[in-house]
Amino acid sequence: GKSPFVGSSIYETLTMQVSNPAPDFPSSVSVPPEYRKMVMQALEKNPDDRQKSVDELRQVLLKLA
């Protein structure tokens, strides 16, 4: 319900968006570790660290189901 990156200026917010890792899920949200890992990987800043395709992401989801 709120933006993960809020700076004191639009420039600072954009810099945070590009530079800072995605924040983890709030502690109030129960997410199984396997799903948490998959989502956090999909949000990696470096494209080489993310799933390579939607099909690869789909394969992960099928293994978790």
PDB file of C-alpha atoms in Angstrom:
ATOM      1  CA  GLY A   1       0.000   0.000   0.000  1.00  0.00           C
ATOM      2  CA  LYS A   2       2.981   2.365  -0.112  1.00  0.00           C
ATOM      3  CA  SER A   3       5.907   3.124  -2.385  1.00  0.00           C
ATOM      4  CA  PRO A   4       9.039   1.112  -1.551  1.00  0.00           C
ATOM      5  CA  PHE A   5      11.295   4.076  -2.327  1.00  0.00           C
ATOM      6  CA  VAL A   6      10.588   7.604  -1.122  1.00  0.00           C
ATOM      7  CA  GLY A   7      13.320  10.217  -1.264  1.00  0.00           C
ATOM      8  CA  SER A   8      13.330  13.885  -0.392  1.00  0.00           C
ATOM      9  CA  SER A   9      13.201  14.725  -4.110  1.00  0.00           C
ATOM     10  CA  ILE A  10      12.166  13.026  -7.331  1.00  0.00           C
ATOM     11  CA  TYR A  11      15.862  12.648  -8.222  1.00  0.00           C
ATOM     12  CA  GLU A  12      16.605  10.928  -4.910  1.00  0.00           C
ATOM     13  CA  THR A  13      13.586   8.639  -5.314  1.00  0.00           C
ATOM     14  CA  LEU A  14      14.642   7.663  -8.852  1.00  0.00           C
ATOM     15  CA  THR A  15      18.211   7.055  -7.682  1.00  0.00           C
ATOM     16  CA  MET A  16      16.913   4.808  -4.904  1.00  0.00           C
ATOM     17  CA  GLN A  17      14.746   2.928  -7.407  1.00  0.00           C
ATOM     18  CA  VAL A  18      17.752   2.217  -9.623  1.00  0.00           C
ATOM     19  CA  SER A  19      20.364   1.613  -6.911  1.00  0.00           C
ATOM     20  CA  ASN A  20      18.723   0.113  -3.828  1.00  0.00           C
ATOM     21  CA  PRO A  21      17.635  -3.517  -3.621  1.00  0.00           C
ATOM     22  CA  ALA A  22      13.914  -4.160  -3.484  1.00  0.00           C
ATOM     23  CA  PRO A  23      12.660  -4.219   0.092  1.00  0.00           C
ATOM     24  CA  ASP A  24      11.601  -7.541   1.535  1.00  0.00           C
ATOM     25  CA  PHE A  25       7.972  -8.369   2.238  1.00  0.00           C
ATOM     26  CA  PRO A  26       6.561  -6.727   5.363  1.00  0.00           C
ATOM     27  CA  SER A  27       6.674  -8.978   8.425  1.00  0.00           C
ATOM     28  CA  SER A  28       2.874  -8.757   8.593  1.00  0.00           C
ATOM     29  CA  VAL A  29       2.640 -10.664   5.287  1.00  0.00           C
ATOM     30  CA  SER A  30       3.104 -14.425   5.428  1.00  0.00           C
ATOM     31  CA  VAL A  31       4.938 -15.590   2.306  1.00  0.00           C
ATOM     32  CA  PRO A  32       6.476 -19.063   1.999  1.00  0.00           C
ATOM     33  CA  PRO A  33      10.278 -18.829   1.634  1.00  0.00           C
ATOM     34  CA  GLU A  34      10.262 -20.411  -1.850  1.00  0.00           C
ATOM     35  CA  TYR A  35       7.881 -17.759  -3.184  1.00  0.00           C
ATOM     36  CA  ARG A  36       9.768 -14.998  -1.394  1.00  0.00           C
ATOM     37  CA  LYS A  37      13.005 -16.157  -3.085  1.00  0.00           C
ATOM     38  CA  MET A  38      11.326 -16.287  -6.519  1.00  0.00           C
ATOM     39  CA  VAL A  39       9.832 -12.790  -6.203  1.00  0.00           C
ATOM     40  CA  MET A  40      13.026 -11.248  -4.840  1.00  0.00           C
ATOM     41  CA  GLN A  41      15.001 -12.791  -7.718  1.00  0.00           C
ATOM     42  CA  ALA A  42      12.513 -11.333 -10.214  1.00  0.00           C
ATOM     43  CA  LEU A  43      13.084  -7.891  -8.666  1.00  0.00           C
ATOM     44  CA  GLU A  44      16.885  -7.981  -8.889  1.00  0.00           C
ATOM     45  CA  LYS A  45      18.392  -4.824 -10.396  1.00  0.00           C
ATOM     46  CA  ASN A  46      20.952  -6.708 -12.471  1.00  0.00           C
ATOM     47  CA  PRO A  47      19.189  -8.491 -15.354  1.00  0.00           C
ATOM     48  CA  ASP A  48      21.726 -11.329 -15.166  1.00  0.00           C
ATOM     49  CA  ASP A  49      20.479 -12.099 -11.644  1.00  0.00           C
ATOM     50  CA  ARG A  50      16.797 -12.331 -12.643  1.00  0.00           C
ATOM     51  CA  GLN A  51      14.956 -15.199 -14.289  1.00  0.00           C
ATOM     52  CA  LYS A  52      15.872 -15.119 -17.970  1.00  0.00           C
ATOM     53  CA  SER A  53      12.326 -15.352 -19.322  1.00  0.00           C
ATOM     54  CA  VAL A  54       8.685 -15.656 -18.402  1.00  0.00           C
ATOM     55  CA  ASP A  55       8.983 -19.348 -19.233  1.00  0.00           C
ATOM     56  CA  GLU A  56      11.774 -19.735 -16.671  1.00  0.00           C
ATOM     57  CA  LEU A  57       9.606 -17.999 -14.080  1.00  0.00           C
ATOM     58  CA  ARG A  58       6.715 -20.270 -15.059  1.00  0.00           C
ATOM     59  CA  GLN A  59       8.910 -23.339 -14.522  1.00  0.00           C
ATOM     60  CA  VAL A  60       9.753 -22.142 -11.012  1.00  0.00           C
ATOM     61  CA  LEU A  61       6.056 -21.625 -10.262  1.00  0.00           C
ATOM     62  CA  LEU A  62       5.191 -25.093 -11.566  1.00  0.00           C
ATOM     63  CA  LYS A  63       7.843 -26.645  -9.292  1.00  0.00           C
ATOM     64  CA  LEU A  64       6.399 -24.784  -6.307  1.00  0.00           C
ATOM     65  CA  ALA A  65       2.793 -25.754  -7.011  1.00  0.00           C
TER      66      ALA A  65
END
